[in-house]
Short mmCIF file of C-alpha atoms and ligand atoms in Angstrom, two decimals:
data_model
loop_
_atom_site.label_atom_id
_atom_site.label_comp_id
_atom_site.label_asym_id
_atom_site.label_seq_id
_atom_site.Cartn_x
_atom_site.Cartn_y
_atom_site.Cartn_z
CA MET A 1 0.00 0.00 0.00
CA GLU A 2 1.35 3.46 -0.83
CA LYS A 3 2.24 5.89 1.97
CA LYS A 4 -0.28 8.34 0.49
CA GLU A 5 -3.09 5.83 0.97
CA TYR A 6 -2.52 5.74 4.73
CA ALA A 7 -2.32 9.55 4.82
CA ARG A 8 -5.67 9.74 2.98
CA ARG A 9 -7.27 7.41 5.51
CA ARG A 10 -5.97 9.41 8.46
CA LYS A 11 -7.22 12.61 6.87
CA ARG A 12 -10.70 11.14 6.40
CA LEU A 13 -10.81 9.95 9.98
CA MET A 14 -9.57 13.30 11.25
CA ASP A 15 -12.33 15.08 9.35
CA ILE A 16 -14.74 13.05 11.49
CA VAL A 17 -12.82 13.36 14.77
CA ASN A 18 -12.54 17.07 14.10
CA GLU A 19 -11.00 19.83 16.17
CA GLY A 20 -12.83 18.90 19.36
CA GLY A 21 -11.62 15.32 19.37
CA ILE A 22 -8.54 13.17 19.78
CA ALA A 23 -8.24 9.59 18.50
CA ILE A 24 -6.13 6.93 20.22
CA VAL A 25 -5.39 3.72 18.31
CA PRO A 26 -3.09 1.10 19.86
CA THR A 27 -1.74 -1.83 17.90
CA ALA A 28 -2.01 -5.47 18.98
CA PRO A 29 0.28 -6.89 21.68
CA VAL A 30 2.76 -9.69 21.06
CA ARG A 31 1.14 -12.93 22.19
CA ILE A 32 2.92 -15.82 23.84
CA ARG A 33 2.47 -19.31 22.39
CA ASN A 34 4.30 -21.09 25.18
CA ARG A 35 6.87 -19.98 27.74
CA ASP A 36 9.13 -17.59 25.78
CA VAL A 37 7.91 -18.52 22.29
CA GLU A 38 5.76 -15.93 20.56
CA TYR A 39 3.04 -16.33 17.94
CA PRO A 40 3.93 -14.69 14.62
CA TYR A 41 3.19 -11.00 15.10
CA ARG A 42 0.20 -9.42 13.37
CA PRO A 43 -0.65 -5.73 13.97
CA ASP A 44 -4.17 -4.70 14.89
CA SER A 45 -6.21 -4.12 11.72
CA ASP A 46 -7.58 -0.69 12.70
CA PHE A 47 -4.10 0.49 13.64
CA TYR A 48 -2.50 -0.92 10.51
CA TYR A 49 -5.25 0.53 8.33
CA LEU A 50 -4.31 4.00 9.53
CA THR A 51 -0.55 3.67 9.79
CA GLY A 52 0.93 0.76 7.82
CA PHE A 53 3.28 0.47 10.81
CA PRO A 54 4.23 -3.18 11.31
CA GLU A 55 5.95 -3.19 14.72
CA PRO A 56 4.43 -4.09 18.08
CA GLU A 57 4.43 -1.62 21.01
CA ALA A 58 3.00 1.28 19.07
CA VAL A 59 0.07 3.66 19.53
CA ALA A 60 -1.16 6.19 16.98
CA VAL A 61 -2.67 9.41 18.29
CA LEU A 62 -4.51 11.71 15.92
CA VAL A 63 -4.99 15.30 17.04
CA PRO A 64 -6.73 17.30 14.28
CA ASP A 65 -5.49 20.86 13.96
CA ARG A 66 -2.52 20.40 16.30
CA ALA A 67 -0.06 23.05 15.12
CA GLN A 68 3.07 20.89 15.60
CA GLY A 69 1.55 18.00 13.65
CA GLU A 70 -1.64 16.00 13.73
CA TYR A 71 -0.34 12.44 13.55
CA ILE A 72 1.75 11.29 16.51
CA LEU A 73 3.21 7.83 16.72
CA PHE A 74 4.46 6.35 19.97
CA CYS A 75 6.79 3.48 19.18
CA ARG A 76 9.95 1.62 20.19
CA GLU A 77 13.21 3.53 20.04
CA ARG A 78 16.20 2.23 18.15
CA ASP A 79 18.24 -0.11 20.35
CA PRO A 80 21.35 -1.65 18.77
CA GLU A 81 21.60 -4.35 21.44
CA ARG A 82 17.95 -5.50 20.99
CA GLU A 83 18.07 -5.08 17.23
CA LEU A 84 21.02 -7.45 17.13
CA TRP A 85 18.74 -10.15 18.53
CA ASP A 86 15.31 -9.27 17.13
CA GLY A 87 15.95 -7.35 13.92
CA PRO A 88 15.71 -3.70 12.94
CA ARG A 89 13.24 -1.17 14.31
CA ALA A 90 12.05 1.97 12.58
CA GLY A 91 12.71 4.06 15.67
CA LEU A 92 11.44 7.59 16.11
CA GLU A 93 13.11 8.93 12.99
CA GLY A 94 11.87 6.03 10.88
CA ALA A 95 8.34 6.57 12.21
CA CYS A 96 8.39 10.04 10.66
CA GLU A 97 10.48 9.40 7.57
CA LEU A 98 9.21 5.98 6.53
CA TYR A 99 5.69 6.01 7.93
CA GLY A 100 4.69 9.65 7.67
CA ALA A 101 4.23 10.48 11.36
CA ASP A 102 4.39 14.22 12.07
CA ASP A 103 5.91 13.56 15.48
CA ALA A 104 7.18 10.39 17.15
CA PHE A 105 7.86 9.71 20.83
CA PRO A 106 9.12 6.72 22.79
CA PHE A 107 6.42 4.20 23.67
CA GLY A 108 7.35 4.59 27.35
CA ASP A 109 6.64 8.34 27.33
CA MET A 110 2.91 8.09 26.64
CA ASP A 111 1.85 8.68 30.24
CA ASP A 112 3.73 11.97 30.24
CA ILE A 113 2.64 13.21 26.83
CA VAL A 114 -0.91 12.04 26.04
CA PRO A 115 -2.66 13.91 28.90
CA GLY A 116 -1.26 17.17 27.48
CA LEU A 117 -2.66 16.27 24.04
CA MET A 118 -6.10 15.73 25.60
CA GLU A 119 -6.28 19.21 27.14
CA ASN A 120 -9.21 21.27 25.89
CA LYS A 121 -10.54 18.36 23.81
CA GLU A 122 -14.20 17.41 24.19
CA ARG A 123 -14.17 13.86 22.90
CA VAL A 124 -11.82 10.88 22.99
CA TYR A 125 -12.24 8.48 20.06
CA TYR A 126 -11.12 5.12 21.36
CA THR A 127 -12.39 1.54 21.21
CA MET A 128 -12.99 0.35 24.78
CA GLY A 129 -13.04 -3.26 25.83
CA LEU A 130 -10.29 -4.80 23.71
CA ASP A 131 -7.51 -4.44 26.29
CA PRO A 132 -8.60 -3.75 29.89
CA ASP A 133 -5.12 -2.55 30.92
CA PHE A 134 -4.94 -0.04 28.10
CA ASP A 135 -8.53 1.07 28.86
CA LYS A 136 -7.40 1.91 32.41
CA ARG A 137 -4.49 3.89 31.08
CA VAL A 138 -6.68 5.96 28.77
CA LEU A 139 -9.04 6.69 31.68
CA SER A 140 -6.13 7.68 33.89
CA TRP A 141 -4.98 10.16 31.22
CA VAL A 142 -8.42 11.74 31.16
CA ASN A 143 -8.40 11.89 34.95
CA GLN A 144 -5.04 13.61 34.95
CA VAL A 145 -6.48 16.33 32.72
CA ARG A 146 -9.52 16.64 35.02
CA HIS A 147 -7.22 17.31 37.94
CA ARG A 148 -5.80 20.28 36.12
CA VAL A 149 -9.09 22.02 35.31
CA ARG A 150 -8.48 24.66 38.00
CA SER A 151 -5.71 26.02 35.81
CA GLY A 152 -8.37 26.88 33.24
CA ILE A 153 -8.12 23.93 30.84
CA THR A 154 -11.02 21.63 30.07
CA ALA A 155 -11.02 17.84 30.05
CA PRO A 156 -12.76 15.55 27.55
CA ASP A 157 -16.10 14.38 28.85
CA GLU A 158 -17.19 12.06 26.07
CA PHE A 159 -15.86 8.74 24.80
CA VAL A 160 -16.77 7.79 21.25
CA SER A 161 -16.11 4.30 19.92
CA LEU A 162 -13.69 4.55 17.02
CA GLY A 163 -15.38 1.56 15.46
CA HIS A 164 -18.31 3.52 14.06
CA ALA A 165 -16.29 5.85 11.88
CA LEU A 166 -13.36 3.62 11.10
CA HIS A 167 -15.32 0.49 10.28
CA GLU A 168 -17.57 2.36 7.89
CA MET A 169 -14.41 3.47 6.11
CA ARG A 170 -12.96 -0.04 6.07
CA LEU A 171 -16.17 -1.46 4.59
CA TYR A 172 -15.68 0.42 1.30
CA LYS A 173 -12.50 -0.74 -0.39
CA SER A 174 -10.35 1.74 -2.32
CA LYS A 175 -8.64 0.90 -5.62
CA GLN A 176 -5.46 -0.03 -3.78
CA GLU A 177 -7.32 -2.23 -1.36
CA VAL A 178 -9.12 -4.01 -4.19
CA LYS A 179 -5.75 -4.57 -5.85
CA ALA A 180 -4.36 -6.17 -2.68
CA MET A 181 -7.47 -8.33 -2.32
CA ARG A 182 -7.27 -9.45 -5.96
CA ARG A 183 -3.69 -10.47 -5.31
CA ALA A 184 -4.56 -12.30 -2.07
CA ALA A 185 -7.30 -14.16 -3.94
CA SER A 186 -5.15 -15.03 -6.92
CA ILE A 187 -2.37 -16.44 -4.70
CA SER A 188 -4.98 -18.51 -2.89
CA CYS A 189 -6.56 -19.77 -6.12
CA ALA A 190 -3.16 -21.08 -7.19
CA ALA A 191 -2.82 -22.75 -3.80
CA HIS A 192 -6.22 -24.48 -4.12
CA ARG A 193 -5.32 -25.68 -7.59
CA ARG A 194 -2.03 -27.04 -6.25
CA ALA A 195 -3.80 -28.88 -3.41
CA MET A 196 -6.19 -30.49 -5.92
CA SER A 197 -3.30 -31.47 -8.15
CA VAL A 198 -1.31 -33.27 -5.47
CA SER A 199 -4.27 -34.80 -3.61
CA SER A 200 -4.07 -38.53 -3.31
CA PRO A 201 -5.68 -41.10 -1.00
CA GLY A 202 -3.22 -42.11 1.71
CA LEU A 203 -1.91 -38.60 2.29
CA ARG A 204 -2.73 -36.87 5.56
CA GLU A 205 -4.85 -33.75 5.47
CA TYR A 206 -1.96 -31.66 6.78
CA GLN A 207 0.11 -32.68 3.79
CA LEU A 208 -2.35 -30.73 1.66
CA GLU A 209 -2.16 -27.92 4.20
CA ALA A 210 1.62 -27.94 3.60
CA GLU A 211 1.01 -27.53 -0.14
CA LEU A 212 -1.27 -24.56 0.53
CA GLN A 213 1.28 -22.97 2.82
CA TYR A 214 4.01 -23.51 0.22
CA ALA A 215 1.92 -21.94 -2.53
CA PHE A 216 0.97 -18.96 -0.33
CA MET A 217 4.58 -18.15 0.44
CA GLN A 218 5.85 -18.82 -3.07
CA GLY A 219 3.08 -16.55 -4.30
CA GLY A 220 4.27 -13.68 -2.11
CA ALA A 221 1.94 -14.01 0.87
CA ARG A 222 3.73 -14.36 4.19
CA ALA A 223 0.89 -16.02 6.10
CA PRO A 224 -2.59 -17.48 5.80
CA ALA A 225 -5.40 -15.11 6.73
CA TYR A 226 -6.77 -17.73 9.16
CA GLN A 227 -6.05 -21.29 10.06
CA SER A 228 -6.54 -23.51 7.01
CA ILE A 229 -9.28 -26.13 7.14
CA VAL A 230 -8.52 -29.39 5.33
CA GLY A 231 -11.23 -31.92 6.13
CA ALA A 232 -11.62 -35.26 4.39
CA GLY A 233 -14.74 -37.44 4.58
CA ALA A 234 -16.55 -36.98 7.91
CA ASN A 235 -14.22 -34.08 8.78
CA GLY A 236 -15.67 -32.08 5.90
CA CYS A 237 -18.88 -31.88 7.92
CA VAL A 238 -17.12 -30.20 10.88
CA LEU A 239 -17.43 -26.48 10.23
CA HIS A 240 -14.31 -25.26 12.04
CA TYR A 241 -12.17 -28.38 11.65
CA THR A 242 -8.48 -27.47 11.88
CA LEU A 243 -6.90 -30.64 13.27
CA ASN A 244 -6.05 -31.61 9.70
CA ASP A 245 -4.31 -34.81 10.73
CA ALA A 246 -6.48 -37.62 9.33
CA VAL A 247 -5.50 -39.87 6.44
CA MET A 248 -7.55 -39.18 3.32
CA GLU A 249 -9.30 -42.29 2.03
CA ASP A 250 -10.22 -43.12 -1.53
CA GLY A 251 -13.86 -42.12 -1.93
CA ASP A 252 -13.61 -39.19 0.50
CA LEU A 253 -14.51 -35.67 -0.46
CA VAL A 254 -11.95 -33.15 0.74
CA LEU A 255 -13.11 -29.71 1.87
CA ILE A 256 -10.41 -27.05 1.90
CA ASP A 257 -11.18 -23.61 3.34
CA ALA A 258 -7.98 -21.60 3.07
CA GLY A 259 -6.91 -18.12 2.04
CA ALA A 260 -3.71 -16.11 2.02
CA GLU A 261 -3.25 -12.70 3.60
CA TYR A 262 -1.52 -10.23 1.31
CA ASP A 263 -0.39 -6.78 2.46
CA GLY A 264 -2.80 -7.03 5.38
CA TYR A 265 -5.81 -8.18 3.29
CA ALA A 266 -7.51 -11.55 3.54
CA SER A 267 -8.85 -13.95 1.02
CA ASP A 268 -11.25 -16.68 2.12
CA ILE A 269 -11.85 -19.48 -0.36
CA THR A 270 -13.38 -22.94 -0.06
CA ARG A 271 -13.25 -25.71 -2.60
CA THR A 272 -14.42 -29.29 -2.23
CA PHE A 273 -13.08 -32.10 -4.39
CA PRO A 274 -12.76 -35.90 -4.40
CA ALA A 275 -9.52 -37.13 -2.75
CA GLY A 276 -8.98 -39.58 -5.60
CA GLY A 277 -9.98 -37.27 -8.46
CA ARG A 278 -13.50 -38.55 -9.38
CA PHE A 279 -16.79 -37.60 -7.75
CA SER A 280 -19.13 -40.51 -6.93
CA PRO A 281 -22.70 -40.07 -8.28
CA ALA A 282 -24.01 -39.13 -4.79
CA GLN A 283 -21.13 -36.69 -4.17
CA ARG A 284 -21.65 -35.15 -7.56
CA ALA A 285 -25.38 -34.74 -7.03
CA VAL A 286 -24.85 -32.95 -3.70
CA TYR A 287 -22.03 -30.85 -5.17
CA GLU A 288 -24.23 -29.67 -8.04
CA VAL A 289 -26.89 -28.54 -5.58
CA VAL A 290 -24.39 -26.47 -3.59
CA LEU A 291 -22.88 -25.04 -6.78
CA GLU A 292 -26.29 -24.02 -8.07
CA ALA A 293 -27.03 -22.34 -4.74
CA GLN A 294 -23.70 -20.56 -4.79
CA LEU A 295 -24.20 -19.27 -8.35
CA ALA A 296 -27.74 -18.13 -7.49
CA ALA A 297 -26.38 -16.27 -4.45
CA ILE A 298 -23.52 -14.65 -6.38
CA ASP A 299 -26.05 -13.53 -8.98
CA LYS A 300 -27.75 -11.47 -6.25
CA VAL A 301 -24.58 -9.52 -5.49
CA ARG A 302 -25.17 -6.12 -7.09
CA PRO A 303 -25.78 -2.57 -5.95
CA GLY A 304 -29.30 -2.02 -4.70
CA ASN A 305 -29.81 -5.57 -3.48
CA HIS A 306 -29.58 -5.99 0.27
CA TRP A 307 -27.18 -7.98 2.41
CA ASN A 308 -29.57 -10.89 2.87
CA ASP A 309 -30.58 -11.34 -0.79
CA PRO A 310 -27.70 -13.76 -1.55
CA HIS A 311 -28.49 -15.78 1.58
CA GLU A 312 -32.16 -16.04 0.68
CA ALA A 313 -31.29 -17.17 -2.85
CA ALA A 314 -28.91 -19.81 -1.47
CA VAL A 315 -31.48 -21.13 1.00
CA ARG A 316 -34.10 -21.42 -1.76
CA ALA A 317 -31.76 -23.35 -4.05
CA LEU A 318 -30.42 -25.59 -1.28
CA THR A 319 -33.89 -26.45 -0.04
CA ARG A 320 -35.09 -27.20 -3.56
CA GLY A 321 -31.99 -29.36 -4.07
CA LEU A 322 -32.47 -31.24 -0.80
CA VAL A 323 -35.98 -32.13 -1.93
CA GLU A 324 -34.71 -33.29 -5.32
CA LEU A 325 -32.07 -35.42 -3.60
CA GLY A 326 -34.81 -37.03 -1.50
CA ILE A 327 -33.26 -35.73 1.73
CA LEU A 328 -36.10 -33.36 2.62
CA LYS A 329 -39.74 -34.07 1.92
CA GLY A 330 -42.52 -31.54 1.57
CA ARG A 331 -43.27 -28.21 -0.09
CA VAL A 332 -40.21 -26.08 -0.68
CA SER A 333 -41.89 -22.90 0.63
CA THR A 334 -42.98 -24.65 3.86
CA LEU A 335 -39.56 -26.23 4.34
CA ILE A 336 -37.96 -22.79 4.00
CA LYS A 337 -40.42 -21.24 6.44
CA ASP A 338 -39.75 -24.05 8.95
CA GLU A 339 -36.00 -23.76 8.35
CA ALA A 340 -35.84 -27.51 7.68
CA TYR A 341 -32.61 -26.96 5.75
CA ARG A 342 -30.81 -25.91 8.93
CA ARG A 343 -29.99 -29.48 9.88
CA TYR A 344 -27.76 -29.59 6.80
CA TYR A 345 -26.93 -25.89 6.34
CA MET A 346 -26.41 -24.25 9.70
CA HIS A 347 -24.41 -21.13 8.87
CA ARG A 348 -25.05 -17.98 6.92
CA THR A 349 -24.07 -17.49 3.28
CA GLY A 350 -21.28 -14.99 3.85
CA HIS A 351 -19.63 -12.11 5.65
CA TRP A 352 -17.74 -8.93 4.85
CA LEU A 353 -14.13 -9.54 3.86
CA GLY A 354 -11.18 -7.18 4.17
CA MET A 355 -8.25 -6.84 6.55
CA ASP A 356 -10.02 -9.25 8.87
CA VAL A 357 -11.44 -12.42 7.42
CA HIS A 358 -14.74 -11.74 9.17
CA ASP A 359 -14.39 -8.07 8.44
CA VAL A 360 -15.90 -5.05 10.13
CA GLY A 361 -18.99 -3.18 8.98
CA ASP A 362 -22.65 -3.29 9.98
CA TYR A 363 -24.97 -5.76 8.28
CA LYS A 364 -28.09 -3.82 9.19
CA VAL A 365 -28.70 -0.11 9.10
CA ALA A 366 -31.59 1.29 11.16
CA GLY A 367 -32.89 -2.24 11.62
CA GLU A 368 -32.96 -3.09 7.89
CA TRP A 369 -30.55 -5.27 5.91
CA ARG A 370 -27.89 -3.04 4.44
CA LEU A 371 -27.94 -2.30 0.72
CA LEU A 372 -24.93 -3.52 -1.24
CA GLU A 373 -22.76 -0.75 -2.70
CA PRO A 374 -19.72 -0.66 -5.00
CA GLY A 375 -16.46 -1.26 -3.14
CA MET A 376 -17.87 -3.69 -0.60
CA VAL A 377 -16.34 -7.17 -0.59
CA LEU A 378 -18.18 -10.19 0.77
CA THR A 379 -17.88 -13.96 0.69
CA VAL A 380 -20.53 -16.22 -0.81
CA GLU A 381 -20.22 -19.63 0.79
CA PRO A 382 -23.21 -21.95 0.92
CA GLY A 383 -22.67 -25.57 1.91
CA LEU A 384 -24.34 -28.84 2.81
CA TYR A 385 -23.04 -30.97 5.65
CA LEU A 386 -24.48 -34.47 5.51
CA ALA A 387 -22.95 -36.08 8.59
CA ALA A 388 -23.27 -39.84 9.04
CA GLY A 389 -26.16 -40.99 11.17
CA ILE A 390 -28.49 -37.97 10.81
CA LYS A 391 -31.99 -39.36 11.28
CA GLY A 392 -33.68 -39.93 7.94
CA LEU A 393 -30.56 -39.21 5.87
CA PRO A 394 -30.12 -41.94 3.22
CA LYS A 395 -26.83 -43.76 3.75
CA ARG A 396 -25.49 -42.98 0.29
CA TYR A 397 -25.13 -39.34 1.39
CA TRP A 398 -23.30 -40.00 4.66
CA ASN A 399 -20.12 -38.02 5.22
CA ILE A 400 -20.59 -35.74 2.26
CA GLY A 401 -19.61 -32.23 3.33
CA VAL A 402 -19.54 -29.60 0.58
CA ARG A 403 -18.89 -25.89 0.81
CA ILE A 404 -18.03 -23.60 -2.09
CA GLU A 405 -16.78 -20.15 -1.14
CA ASP A 406 -15.77 -17.21 -3.29
CA ASP A 407 -14.74 -13.63 -2.57
CA VAL A 408 -16.98 -11.17 -4.37
CA LEU A 409 -16.50 -7.44 -4.96
CA VAL A 410 -19.60 -5.32 -5.52
CA THR A 411 -19.03 -3.22 -8.64
CA ALA A 412 -21.02 -0.34 -10.14
CA ASP A 413 -23.02 -2.68 -12.36
CA GLY A 414 -22.88 -6.00 -10.55
CA HIS A 415 -19.95 -7.90 -9.14
CA GLU A 416 -16.50 -9.31 -9.75
CA VAL A 417 -15.59 -12.73 -8.36
CA LEU A 418 -12.04 -12.19 -7.11
CA SER A 419 -11.46 -15.91 -6.63
CA ALA A 420 -12.81 -17.07 -10.01
CA ALA A 421 -9.51 -18.76 -10.92
CA ALA A 422 -9.97 -21.62 -8.44
CA PRO A 423 -11.52 -24.60 -10.30
CA LYS A 424 -15.17 -24.90 -9.32
CA THR A 425 -17.29 -26.99 -11.67
CA VAL A 426 -17.20 -30.79 -11.46
CA THR A 427 -15.77 -30.88 -14.99
CA ASP A 428 -13.00 -28.38 -14.21
CA ILE A 429 -12.04 -30.02 -10.91
CA GLU A 430 -11.90 -33.50 -12.41
CA ALA A 431 -9.92 -32.18 -15.39
CA VAL A 432 -7.33 -30.42 -13.20
CA MET A 433 -6.95 -33.55 -11.09
CA ALA A 434 -6.73 -35.89 -14.10
CA GLU A 435 -4.18 -33.66 -15.79
CA ALA A 436 -1.96 -33.70 -12.69
CA ARG A 437 -2.16 -37.48 -12.52
CA ALA A 438 -1.31 -37.89 -16.18
CA ALA A 439 1.76 -35.65 -15.92
N1 LIG B 501 -12.87 -19.30 6.78
C1 LIG B 501 -13.84 -18.79 7.63
C2 LIG B 501 -15.10 -18.55 6.93
O1 LIG B 501 -15.32 -19.07 5.86
O2 LIG B 501 -15.93 -17.80 7.37
MN1 MN B 502 -13.79 -19.72 4.58
MN1 MN B 503 -15.86 -17.20 4.91
#
């Protein structure tokens, strides 16, 4: 992302925060995996959206109309001894030169400096509840200013959640964001294709996960956007399966839900394919139902339609399909009203997608489903999960779990499927798998 893009975002936020306000945005802490081993570091999305600053121990403070500079970054100082062990830091100079801060101060100096920045402000824009210790610190800064009111200054008396303004901004993707998301999706499509190509009964699920990981990194993405799901057979019916350690059997379907993160932006793609390269008739029949539902839902993604239109289209197609498969019995309209499909389709058809895989942004506005608008990105991901032993479920369908998930950008006249390059029809999947086997 260009430096200018972050500056534009800060400017837009500052127009909302305005002269009477101050915004405080901390990044995420380093998290411990075990003893002194850390999880790979990932900055907080709100913070990174505004700063592009990748280091931990940093807080951005935006003070509109501050004469000495509106964007202040508190961060780690340079430290040759530490940098020898942990790698380079931007330091205070780098914060200004590389990341566009107007002023930078040591992370440890916040308690001395922030109260002064709050003087004569009316509102503090800050998201409470994410980090109780930091919440206390912000309150103590406000209290410090209150104690000084006898000297004629005023203290802020209103807290405003940053989420409202910032998450509205994050919901509409700019050209540069769309570019990053296209790239994240295209890396992930290549990874799904690779997993299909090397799939073979006898491999463990995590061996396909390894192929995904390899393709992500070779494609230029440093990490997955979320933990990859690779579920074969019965595991494909477990919605958040991440164990990924079972042996894939001939005759299993394999459900892979995996997406790379590129430049801070997620992709989120699911494909389902036969471990051995050929769908059985029952697997194929179920797959075609899910695919039809997914295409019907994607067709509803266009400006003017509301958030729930794709879901409603998917539910209609899935219910109709379940009746055709002989799994549900009765009138389609009644089955929909009674939510009979929920035994086999228990999640919703999608979510916003962006820096976070389940991205920010309201789904309803004033109690009504939100209208889709250009620049929004959502997933479309219907599925059917036909777990063994469900009462009344014919045995030929047992352990068939199918989900098909694409990332879809709302455009001025409809939509663009960012993840269209991942094989999706039965014919394409079988062809990709056959080709790999013939090579
Ligand atoms: N990968 C998480 C989801 O599909 O929502
Ligand atoms: Mn997914
Ligand atoms: Mn998803």
